[in-house]
């Protein structure tokens, strides 16, 4: 069995375990939340003013919430096995259809932010490692300051400056291309700072190696040293770190999505928890878990392609 096949088989087994564990955990957490689940769903459906005991009883009977929890858990696990995530208890829409819209918005925003961070962070990190001195020291200070700044502060600053003061871009929204730069830049600034640090460390280690010193002493130009020795060898840890960043983006952009009214999956999860929309909570948590496994599998495959030593193990 080849190295890539072993990696994919391992990740497939992980995906099955993640589906089982996330399904049970999300069901248990919703069951342990305080308050009447039927009443919260009735409030989300009909409004707080119309959420009466009679409406809650109707919802409870309609959705089978009066059945014992083992029976409801068994139904949920059976639905997972058939790739049926059910329908939203609030909107009545199919969970998979709602997730596809929300997940598309989140993944698109995450990929744009990751691309912007790579365009800025990777070249700066390589320049810091190769030139050193004042550029290296200044880059480390700036990276530490940007990484320590919460995303919502960066977002508010960009919103006030670019949208309110200058009027160049909309402060919120999703329907047009002009709405994408501000939330993407909010996420990319912190990511670029860390990408710069990781790239700088990886490139510095490659530059300190004996084979790189030998390449320089035999007269290779700096550009050739960079292309032939530094970029490929430093790429493996950088790619692995960007994979982690993408997972963090997809699962952790709820603050930025809420700030810019972005209809992503994190924003939807918060609303589902408030409304006790159990199928949406379970479906969203399951999707996030499977995305984590899929992205790790993609990163493993890419690292194997970049580093042939992994294919020989």
CSV table of N, CA and C in Angstrom, one decimal, residues 165-259:
chain,number,residue,atom,x,y,z
A,165,UNK,N,-15.3,56.5,7.2
A,165,UNK,CA,-14.6,57.7,6.9
A,165,UNK,C,-14.4,58.0,5.4
A,166,UNK,N,-13.9,57.0,4.7
A,166,UNK,CA,-13.6,57.2,3.3
A,166,UNK,C,-14.7,56.8,2.4
A,167,UNK,N,-15.6,55.9,2.8
A,167,UNK,CA,-16.7,55.5,2.0
A,167,UNK,C,-16.3,54.7,0.8
A,168,UNK,N,-15.2,53.9,0.9
A,168,UNK,CA,-14.7,53.2,-0.3
A,168,UNK,C,-15.4,51.9,-0.5
A,169,UNK,N,-15.8,51.2,0.7
A,169,UNK,CA,-16.4,49.9,0.6
A,169,UNK,C,-17.5,49.8,1.6
A,170,UNK,N,-18.5,48.9,1.3
A,170,UNK,CA,-19.6,48.8,2.3
A,170,UNK,C,-19.1,48.2,3.6
A,171,UNK,N,-19.8,48.6,4.7
A,171,UNK,CA,-19.4,48.1,6.0
A,171,UNK,C,-19.9,46.7,6.3
A,172,UNK,N,-20.9,46.2,5.5
A,172,UNK,CA,-21.5,44.9,5.8
A,172,UNK,C,-22.2,44.4,4.5
A,173,UNK,N,-22.5,43.2,4.5
A,173,UNK,CA,-23.3,42.6,3.3
A,173,UNK,C,-22.5,41.5,2.7
A,174,UNK,N,-23.2,40.9,1.7
A,174,UNK,CA,-22.7,39.7,1.0
A,174,UNK,C,-23.0,39.6,-0.4
A,175,UNK,N,-23.9,40.5,-0.9
A,175,UNK,CA,-24.5,40.3,-2.2
A,175,UNK,C,-23.6,40.8,-3.4
A,176,UNK,N,-22.5,41.5,-3.1
A,176,UNK,CA,-21.7,42.0,-4.2
A,176,UNK,C,-20.2,41.9,-3.9
A,177,UNK,N,-19.4,42.0,-4.9
A,177,UNK,CA,-17.9,41.8,-4.7
A,177,UNK,C,-17.3,42.8,-3.8
A,178,UNK,N,-17.9,44.0,-3.7
A,178,UNK,CA,-17.3,45.0,-2.9
A,178,UNK,C,-17.4,44.7,-1.4
A,179,UNK,N,-18.3,43.7,-1.1
A,179,UNK,CA,-18.5,43.4,0.4
A,179,UNK,C,-17.4,42.4,0.9
A,180,UNK,N,-16.6,41.8,0.0
A,180,UNK,CA,-15.7,40.8,0.4
A,180,UNK,C,-14.4,41.3,1.0
A,181,UNK,N,-13.8,42.4,0.5
A,181,UNK,CA,-12.4,42.8,0.9
A,181,UNK,C,-12.3,43.1,2.4
A,182,UNK,N,-13.3,43.8,3.0
A,182,UNK,CA,-13.1,44.1,4.4
A,182,UNK,C,-13.1,42.9,5.4
A,183,UNK,N,-14.1,42.0,5.3
A,183,UNK,CA,-13.9,40.8,6.2
A,183,UNK,C,-12.7,39.9,5.8
A,184,UNK,N,-12.4,39.8,4.5
A,184,UNK,CA,-11.2,39.0,4.2
A,184,UNK,C,-10.0,39.6,4.7
A,185,UNK,N,-9.8,41.0,4.6
A,185,UNK,CA,-8.6,41.6,5.1
A,185,UNK,C,-8.5,41.5,6.7
A,186,UNK,N,-9.7,41.6,7.3
A,186,UNK,CA,-9.7,41.4,8.8
A,186,UNK,C,-9.1,40.1,9.2
A,187,UNK,N,-9.5,39.0,8.5
A,187,UNK,CA,-9.0,37.7,8.8
A,187,UNK,C,-7.5,37.6,8.3
A,188,UNK,N,-7.2,38.2,7.2
A,188,UNK,CA,-5.9,38.0,6.6
A,188,UNK,C,-4.7,38.7,7.3
A,189,UNK,N,-5.0,39.8,8.0
A,189,UNK,CA,-4.0,40.5,8.7
A,189,UNK,C,-3.3,39.7,9.8
A,190,UNK,N,-4.1,39.1,10.6
A,190,UNK,CA,-3.6,38.2,11.7
A,190,UNK,C,-2.9,37.0,11.1
A,191,UNK,N,-3.5,36.4,10.1
A,191,UNK,CA,-2.9,35.2,9.5
A,191,UNK,C,-1.6,35.5,8.8
A,192,UNK,N,-1.5,36.7,8.1
A,192,UNK,CA,-0.3,37.0,7.5
A,192,UNK,C,0.9,37.2,8.5
A,193,UNK,N,0.5,37.7,9.7
A,193,UNK,CA,1.6,37.9,10.7
A,193,UNK,C,2.2,36.5,11.1
A,194,UNK,N,1.3,35.5,11.3
A,194,UNK,CA,1.8,34.2,11.7
A,194,UNK,C,2.5,33.5,10.5
A,195,UNK,N,1.9,33.7,9.3
A,195,UNK,CA,2.6,33.1,8.1
A,195,UNK,C,4.0,33.6,7.9
A,196,UNK,N,4.1,34.9,8.2
A,196,UNK,CA,5.4,35.5,8.1
A,196,UNK,C,6.4,34.9,9.1
A,197,UNK,N,6.0,34.7,10.3
A,197,UNK,CA,6.8,34.1,11.3
A,197,UNK,C,7.2,32.7,11.0
A,198,UNK,N,6.2,31.9,10.6
A,198,UNK,CA,6.5,30.5,10.3
A,198,UNK,C,7.4,30.4,9.0
A,199,UNK,N,7.1,31.2,8.0
A,199,UNK,CA,8.0,31.1,6.8
A,199,UNK,C,9.4,31.6,7.1
A,200,UNK,N,9.5,32.6,8.0
A,200,UNK,CA,10.9,33.1,8.3
A,200,UNK,C,11.6,32.0,9.1
A,201,UNK,N,11.0,31.3,10.0
A,201,UNK,CA,11.7,30.3,10.8
A,201,UNK,C,12.1,29.1,9.9
A,202,UNK,N,11.2,28.7,9.0
A,202,UNK,CA,11.4,27.6,8.1
A,202,UNK,C,12.6,27.9,7.1
A,203,UNK,N,12.5,29.1,6.5
A,203,UNK,CA,13.6,29.5,5.6
A,203,UNK,C,14.9,29.7,6.3
A,204,UNK,N,14.9,30.2,7.5
A,204,UNK,CA,16.2,30.4,8.3
A,204,UNK,C,16.8,29.0,8.6
A,205,UNK,N,16.0,28.0,8.9
A,205,UNK,CA,16.6,26.7,9.1
A,205,UNK,C,17.2,26.1,7.8
A,206,UNK,N,16.6,26.3,6.7
A,206,UNK,CA,17.1,25.8,5.4
A,206,UNK,C,18.4,26.6,5.1
A,207,UNK,N,18.4,27.9,5.3
A,207,UNK,CA,19.6,28.7,5.0
A,207,UNK,C,20.8,28.3,5.9
A,208,UNK,N,20.5,27.8,7.1
A,208,UNK,CA,21.6,27.4,8.0
A,208,UNK,C,22.2,26.0,7.7
A,209,UNK,N,21.6,25.3,6.8
A,209,UNK,CA,22.0,23.9,6.5
A,209,UNK,C,23.3,23.9,5.7
A,210,UNK,N,24.0,22.8,5.8
A,210,UNK,CA,25.3,22.7,5.1
A,210,UNK,C,25.2,22.7,3.6
A,211,UNK,N,24.1,22.1,3.1
A,211,UNK,CA,24.0,22.0,1.6
A,211,UNK,C,23.7,23.4,1.0
A,212,UNK,N,23.0,24.3,1.8
A,212,UNK,CA,22.8,25.6,1.3
A,212,UNK,C,24.0,26.4,1.4
A,213,UNK,N,24.8,26.3,2.4
A,213,UNK,CA,26.1,27.0,2.5
A,213,UNK,C,27.0,26.5,1.3
A,214,UNK,N,27.0,25.2,1.0
A,214,UNK,CA,27.8,24.7,-0.1
A,214,UNK,C,27.4,25.3,-1.4
A,215,UNK,N,26.0,25.5,-1.6
A,215,UNK,CA,25.5,26.1,-2.8
A,215,UNK,C,26.0,27.5,-3.0
A,216,UNK,N,26.1,28.2,-1.9
A,216,UNK,CA,26.6,29.6,-1.9
A,216,UNK,C,28.1,29.7,-2.2
A,217,UNK,N,28.8,28.8,-1.5
A,217,UNK,CA,30.3,28.8,-1.7
A,217,UNK,C,30.7,28.4,-3.1
A,218,UNK,N,29.9,27.6,-3.8
A,218,UNK,CA,30.3,27.3,-5.1
A,218,UNK,C,29.9,28.3,-6.2
A,219,UNK,N,29.3,29.4,-5.7
A,219,UNK,CA,29.0,30.6,-6.6
A,219,UNK,C,27.6,30.8,-7.1
A,220,UNK,N,26.7,30.0,-6.6
A,220,UNK,CA,25.3,30.2,-7.0
A,220,UNK,C,24.8,31.6,-6.6
A,221,UNK,N,24.0,32.2,-7.5
A,221,UNK,CA,23.4,33.5,-7.1
A,221,UNK,C,22.3,33.3,-6.1
A,222,UNK,N,22.0,34.4,-5.4
A,222,UNK,CA,21.0,34.3,-4.3
A,222,UNK,C,19.7,33.8,-4.9
A,223,UNK,N,19.3,34.3,-6.0
A,223,UNK,CA,18.1,33.8,-6.6
A,223,UNK,C,18.0,32.3,-6.9
A,224,UNK,N,19.1,31.8,-7.4
A,224,UNK,CA,19.2,30.4,-7.6
A,224,UNK,C,19.1,29.6,-6.3
A,225,UNK,N,19.8,30.1,-5.3
A,225,UNK,CA,19.8,29.4,-4.0
A,225,UNK,C,18.4,29.4,-3.4
A,226,UNK,N,17.7,30.5,-3.6
A,226,UNK,CA,16.3,30.6,-3.2
A,226,UNK,C,15.4,29.6,-3.9
A,227,UNK,N,15.5,29.6,-5.2
A,227,UNK,CA,14.6,28.7,-6.0
A,227,UNK,C,14.9,27.2,-5.8
A,228,UNK,N,16.2,26.9,-5.8
A,228,UNK,CA,16.6,25.5,-5.8
A,228,UNK,C,16.7,24.8,-4.4
A,229,UNK,N,17.0,25.6,-3.4
A,229,UNK,CA,17.2,25.1,-2.1
A,229,UNK,C,16.2,25.5,-1.0
A,230,UNK,N,15.9,26.8,-1.0
A,230,UNK,CA,15.1,27.4,0.1
A,230,UNK,C,13.6,27.1,-0.1
A,231,UNK,N,13.0,27.4,-1.2
A,231,UNK,CA,11.6,27.4,-1.4
A,231,UNK,C,11.0,26.0,-1.1
A,232,UNK,N,11.5,25.0,-1.8
A,232,UNK,CA,10.9,23.7,-1.7
A,232,UNK,C,11.1,23.1,-0.3
A,233,UNK,N,12.3,23.3,0.3
A,233,UNK,CA,12.5,22.7,1.6
A,233,UNK,C,11.7,23.4,2.7
A,234,UNK,N,11.5,24.7,2.5
A,234,UNK,CA,10.8,25.5,3.5
A,234,UNK,C,9.3,25.4,3.3
A,235,UNK,N,8.9,24.8,2.2
A,235,UNK,CA,7.4,24.8,1.9
A,235,UNK,C,6.6,23.8,2.7
A,236,UNK,N,7.3,22.7,3.2
A,236,UNK,CA,6.5,21.7,3.9
A,236,UNK,C,5.9,22.2,5.2
A,237,UNK,N,6.7,22.8,6.1
A,237,UNK,CA,6.1,23.3,7.3
A,237,UNK,C,5.1,24.5,7.1
A,238,UNK,N,5.4,25.3,6.0
A,238,UNK,CA,4.5,26.4,5.7
A,238,UNK,C,3.2,25.9,5.2
A,239,UNK,N,3.2,24.9,4.3
A,239,UNK,CA,1.9,24.3,3.8
A,239,UNK,C,1.1,23.7,5.0
A,240,UNK,N,1.8,22.9,5.9
A,240,UNK,CA,1.2,22.3,7.0
A,240,UNK,C,0.5,23.4,7.9
A,241,UNK,N,1.2,24.5,8.1
A,241,UNK,CA,0.7,25.5,9.0
A,241,UNK,C,-0.5,26.2,8.3
A,242,UNK,N,-0.5,26.4,7.0
A,242,UNK,CA,-1.6,27.0,6.3
A,242,UNK,C,-2.8,26.1,6.3
A,243,UNK,N,-2.6,24.8,6.3
A,243,UNK,CA,-3.7,23.9,6.5
A,243,UNK,C,-4.4,24.1,7.8
A,244,UNK,N,-3.6,24.2,8.9
A,244,UNK,CA,-4.2,24.5,10.2
A,244,UNK,C,-4.9,25.8,10.2
A,245,UNK,N,-4.3,26.8,9.5
A,245,UNK,CA,-5.0,28.1,9.5
A,245,UNK,C,-6.3,28.0,8.8
A,246,UNK,N,-6.4,27.3,7.7
A,246,UNK,CA,-7.7,27.1,7.0
A,246,UNK,C,-8.7,26.5,7.8
A,247,UNK,N,-8.3,25.4,8.6
A,247,UNK,CA,-9.3,24.8,9.5
A,247,UNK,C,-9.7,25.8,10.5
A,248,UNK,N,-8.8,26.6,11.1
A,248,UNK,CA,-9.2,27.6,12.1
A,248,UNK,C,-10.1,28.6,11.5
A,249,UNK,N,-9.9,29.0,10.2
A,249,UNK,CA,-10.7,30.0,9.6
A,249,UNK,C,-12.1,29.5,9.4
A,250,UNK,N,-12.3,28.3,8.9
A,250,UNK,CA,-13.6,27.7,8.6
A,250,UNK,C,-14.4,27.6,9.9
A,251,UNK,N,-13.7,27.1,11.0
A,251,UNK,CA,-14.4,26.9,12.2
A,251,UNK,C,-14.5,28.0,13.2
A,252,UNK,N,-13.7,29.1,12.9
A,252,UNK,CA,-13.6,30.1,13.9
A,252,UNK,C,-13.8,31.5,13.4
A,253,UNK,N,-14.6,31.7,12.3
A,253,UNK,CA,-14.8,33.0,11.8
A,253,UNK,C,-16.1,33.6,12.3
A,254,UNK,N,-16.7,33.1,13.3
A,254,UNK,CA,-18.0,33.5,13.8
A,254,UNK,C,-18.0,35.0,14.2
A,255,UNK,N,-16.9,35.4,14.8
A,255,UNK,CA,-16.8,36.8,15.3
A,255,UNK,C,-16.8,37.8,14.0
A,256,UNK,N,-16.0,37.5,13.1
A,256,UNK,CA,-15.9,38.3,11.9
A,256,UNK,C,-17.2,38.2,11.1
A,257,UNK,N,-17.8,37.0,11.0
A,257,UNK,CA,-19.1,36.9,10.3
A,257,UNK,C,-20.2,37.7,10.9
A,258,UNK,N,-20.2,37.7,12.3
A,258,UNK,CA,-21.2,38.5,13.0
A,258,UNK,C,-21.0,40.0,12.8
A,259,UNK,N,-19.7,40.4,12.8
A,259,UNK,CA,-19.3,41.8,12.7
A,259,UNK,C,-19.8,42.4,11.3
